[in-house]
Short mmCIF file of C-alpha atoms in Angstrom, two decimals:
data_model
loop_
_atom_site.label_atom_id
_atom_site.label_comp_id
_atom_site.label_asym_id
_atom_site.label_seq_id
_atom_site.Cartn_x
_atom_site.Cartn_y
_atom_site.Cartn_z
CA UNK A 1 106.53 65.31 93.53
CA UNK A 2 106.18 68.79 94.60
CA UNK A 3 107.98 70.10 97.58
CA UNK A 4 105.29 70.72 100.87
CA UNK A 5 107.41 73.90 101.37
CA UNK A 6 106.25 75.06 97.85
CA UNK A 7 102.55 73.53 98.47
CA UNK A 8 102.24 75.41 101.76
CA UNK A 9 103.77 78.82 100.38
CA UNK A 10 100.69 78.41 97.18
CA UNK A 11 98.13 77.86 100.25
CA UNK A 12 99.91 81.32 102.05
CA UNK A 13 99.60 83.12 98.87
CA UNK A 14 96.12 82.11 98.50
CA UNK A 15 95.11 82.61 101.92
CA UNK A 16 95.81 86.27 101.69
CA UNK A 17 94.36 86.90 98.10
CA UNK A 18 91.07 85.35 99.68
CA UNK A 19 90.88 87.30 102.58
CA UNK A 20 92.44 90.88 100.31
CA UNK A 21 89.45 89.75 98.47
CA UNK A 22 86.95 88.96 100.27
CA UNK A 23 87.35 91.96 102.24
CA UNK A 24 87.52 94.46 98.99
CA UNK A 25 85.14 92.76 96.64
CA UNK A 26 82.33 91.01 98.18
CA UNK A 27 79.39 92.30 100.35
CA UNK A 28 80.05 90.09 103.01
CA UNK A 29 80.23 91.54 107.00
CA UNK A 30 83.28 92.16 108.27
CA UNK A 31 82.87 89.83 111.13
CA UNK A 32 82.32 86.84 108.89
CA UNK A 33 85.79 88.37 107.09
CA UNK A 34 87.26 88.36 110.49
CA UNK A 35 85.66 85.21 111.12
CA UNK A 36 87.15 83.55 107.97
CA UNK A 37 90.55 84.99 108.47
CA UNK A 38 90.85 83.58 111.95
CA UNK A 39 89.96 79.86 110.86
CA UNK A 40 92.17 80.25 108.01
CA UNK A 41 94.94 81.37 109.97
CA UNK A 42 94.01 78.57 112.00
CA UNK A 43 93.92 75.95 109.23
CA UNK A 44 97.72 77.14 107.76
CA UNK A 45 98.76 76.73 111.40
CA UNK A 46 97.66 73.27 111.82
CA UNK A 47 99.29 72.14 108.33
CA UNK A 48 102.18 73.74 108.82
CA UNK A 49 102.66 72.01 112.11
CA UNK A 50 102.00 68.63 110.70
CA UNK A 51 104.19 69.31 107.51
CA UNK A 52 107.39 70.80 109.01
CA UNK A 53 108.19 69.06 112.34
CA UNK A 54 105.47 70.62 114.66
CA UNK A 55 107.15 72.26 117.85
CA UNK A 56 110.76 72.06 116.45
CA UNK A 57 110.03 73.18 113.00
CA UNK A 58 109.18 77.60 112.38
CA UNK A 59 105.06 76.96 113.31
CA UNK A 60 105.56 78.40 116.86
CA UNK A 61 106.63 81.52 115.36
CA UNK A 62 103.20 81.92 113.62
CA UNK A 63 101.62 80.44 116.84
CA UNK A 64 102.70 83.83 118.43
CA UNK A 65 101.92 85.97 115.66
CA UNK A 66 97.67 84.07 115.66
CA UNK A 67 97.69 85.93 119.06
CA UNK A 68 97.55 89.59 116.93
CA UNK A 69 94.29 88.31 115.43
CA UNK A 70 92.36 89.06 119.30
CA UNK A 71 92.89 92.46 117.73
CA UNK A 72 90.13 92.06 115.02
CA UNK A 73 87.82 91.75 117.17
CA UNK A 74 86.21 94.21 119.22
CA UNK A 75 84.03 93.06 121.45
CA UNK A 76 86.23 92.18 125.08
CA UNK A 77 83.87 88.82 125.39
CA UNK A 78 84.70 87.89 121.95
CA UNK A 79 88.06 88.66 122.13
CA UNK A 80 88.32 86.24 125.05
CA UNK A 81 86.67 83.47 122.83
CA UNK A 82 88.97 83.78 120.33
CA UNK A 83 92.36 83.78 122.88
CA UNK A 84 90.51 80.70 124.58
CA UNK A 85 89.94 79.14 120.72
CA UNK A 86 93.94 79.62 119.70
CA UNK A 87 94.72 78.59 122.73
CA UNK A 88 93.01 75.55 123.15
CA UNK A 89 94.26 75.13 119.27
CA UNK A 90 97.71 75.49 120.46
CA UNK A 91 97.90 73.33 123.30
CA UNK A 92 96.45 70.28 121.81
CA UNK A 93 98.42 70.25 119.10
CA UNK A 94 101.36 69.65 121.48
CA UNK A 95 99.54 67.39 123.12
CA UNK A 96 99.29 65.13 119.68
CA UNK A 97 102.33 65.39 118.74
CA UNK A 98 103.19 64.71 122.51
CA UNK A 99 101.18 61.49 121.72
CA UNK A 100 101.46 60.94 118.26
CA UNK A 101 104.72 61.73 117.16
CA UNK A 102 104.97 59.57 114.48
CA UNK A 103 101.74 61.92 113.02
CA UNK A 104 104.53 64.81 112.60
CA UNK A 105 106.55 64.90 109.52
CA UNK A 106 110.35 65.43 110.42
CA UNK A 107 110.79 68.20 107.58
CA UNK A 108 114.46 69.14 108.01
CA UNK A 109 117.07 67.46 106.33
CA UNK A 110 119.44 68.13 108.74
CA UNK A 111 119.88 69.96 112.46
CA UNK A 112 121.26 73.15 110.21
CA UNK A 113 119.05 73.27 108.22
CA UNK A 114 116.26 73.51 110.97
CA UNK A 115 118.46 75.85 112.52
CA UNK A 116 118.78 77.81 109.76
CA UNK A 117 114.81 77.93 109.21
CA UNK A 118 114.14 78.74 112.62
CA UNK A 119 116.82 81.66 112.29
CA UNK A 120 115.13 83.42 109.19
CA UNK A 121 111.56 82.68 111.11
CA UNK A 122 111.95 84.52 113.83
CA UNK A 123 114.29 87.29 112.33
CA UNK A 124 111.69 87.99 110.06
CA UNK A 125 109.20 87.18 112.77
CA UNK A 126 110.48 90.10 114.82
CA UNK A 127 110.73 92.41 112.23
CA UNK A 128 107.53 91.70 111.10
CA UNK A 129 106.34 92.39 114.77
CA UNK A 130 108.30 95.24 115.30
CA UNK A 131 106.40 96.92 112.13
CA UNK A 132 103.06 96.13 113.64
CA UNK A 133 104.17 97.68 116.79
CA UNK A 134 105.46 101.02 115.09
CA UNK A 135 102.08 100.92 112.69
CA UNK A 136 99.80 100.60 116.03
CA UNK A 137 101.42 103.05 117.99
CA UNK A 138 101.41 105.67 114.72
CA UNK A 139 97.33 104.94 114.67
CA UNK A 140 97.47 104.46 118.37
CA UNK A 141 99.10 108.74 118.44
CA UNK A 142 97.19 109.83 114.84
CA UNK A 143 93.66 108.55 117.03
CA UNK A 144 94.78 110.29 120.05
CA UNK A 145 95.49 114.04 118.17
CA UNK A 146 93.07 113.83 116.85
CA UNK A 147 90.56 112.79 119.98
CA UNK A 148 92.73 116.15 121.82
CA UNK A 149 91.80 118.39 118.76
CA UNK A 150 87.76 116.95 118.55
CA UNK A 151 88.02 118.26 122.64
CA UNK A 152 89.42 121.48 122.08
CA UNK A 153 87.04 122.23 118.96
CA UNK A 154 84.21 121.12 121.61
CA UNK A 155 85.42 122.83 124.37
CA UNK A 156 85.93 126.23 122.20
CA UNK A 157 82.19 125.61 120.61
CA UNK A 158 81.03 125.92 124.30
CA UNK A 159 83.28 128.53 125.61
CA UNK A 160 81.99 130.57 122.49
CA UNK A 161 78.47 129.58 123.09
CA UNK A 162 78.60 130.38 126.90
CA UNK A 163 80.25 133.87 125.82
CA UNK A 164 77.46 134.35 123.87
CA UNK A 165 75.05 133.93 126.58
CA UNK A 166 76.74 135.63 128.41
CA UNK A 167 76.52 138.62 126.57
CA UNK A 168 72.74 138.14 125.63
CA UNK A 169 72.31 137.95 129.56
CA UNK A 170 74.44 141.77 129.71
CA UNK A 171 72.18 142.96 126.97
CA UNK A 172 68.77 142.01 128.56
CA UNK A 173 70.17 143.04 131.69
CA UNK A 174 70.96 147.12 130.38
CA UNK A 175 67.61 147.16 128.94
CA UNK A 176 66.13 146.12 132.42
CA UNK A 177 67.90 148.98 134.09
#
């Protein structure tokens, strides 16, 4: 029998060469990519959770991380459809393993060895994060420059164009007098 660990790491590893290729070969929109992603994202959450002892197993840690996907979207309504979506997502799968907890496969051989798993999850988990941060904030500054130097090259444009005016206005007016 193969291990679920090494299952769910194939459907990871998929995952991701779907989406890298969905977005770089096909012609679909990117909203339907972004679409696909989330429910996908969604889909790994919910099997992980079942698989590897729902709220006391590493799935929380990608629970948090589903909350970076609001980003995709750009549109402030849907971005509040997806937060309500995960969230709703989240919550009732608590609430079934709240009622159901025979439905959640105890994964973990032993208390250190959940330990140990939840350890690596959210080391990595916060580095992982803390490269997302330090990514957005680059493209967050690179935006920004370059939003400061589109004003100045705007604001020089008119300054010469008003100087020019200016001096078409001093011409006209010497050939008046």
């Amino acid at each position: 029998l193969i291990d679920e660990m090494l299952l769910f790491s194939f459907l990871l590893v998929g995952s991701g060469f779907l989406i890298w290729y969905l977005n770089r070969w096909t012609k679909l929109s990117m909203t339907l990519i972004k679409i696909i992603t989330l429910l996908m994202v969604n889909l790994i959450v919910i099997v992980a959770w079942f698989l590897f002892s729902g709220s006391r197993g590493f799935t929380p840690v990608i629970m948090f991380w589903m909350m970076g996907l609001i980003i995709l979207f750009e549109a402030r309504r849907t971005q509040f459809i997806v937060l309500f979506y995960i969230s709703t997502l989240v919550l009732s799968l608590y609430v079934i393993e709240f009622l159901r907890p025979q439905w959640i496969n105890q994964y973990y051989a032993s208390e250190h060895d959940r330990i140990l798993d939840l350890l690596v999850s959210f080391g990595l988990g916060i580095i992982g994060l803390g490269f997302v941060i330090i990514t957005l904030s680059r493209i967050y500054r690179d935006t920004q420059a370059k939003l400061v130097e589109i004003q100045l090259m705007r604001a020089e444009e008119e300054s010469r164009a008003r100087e020019e005016h200016l001096e078409m206005t001093r011409r006209m007016s010497r050939g008046l007098a």
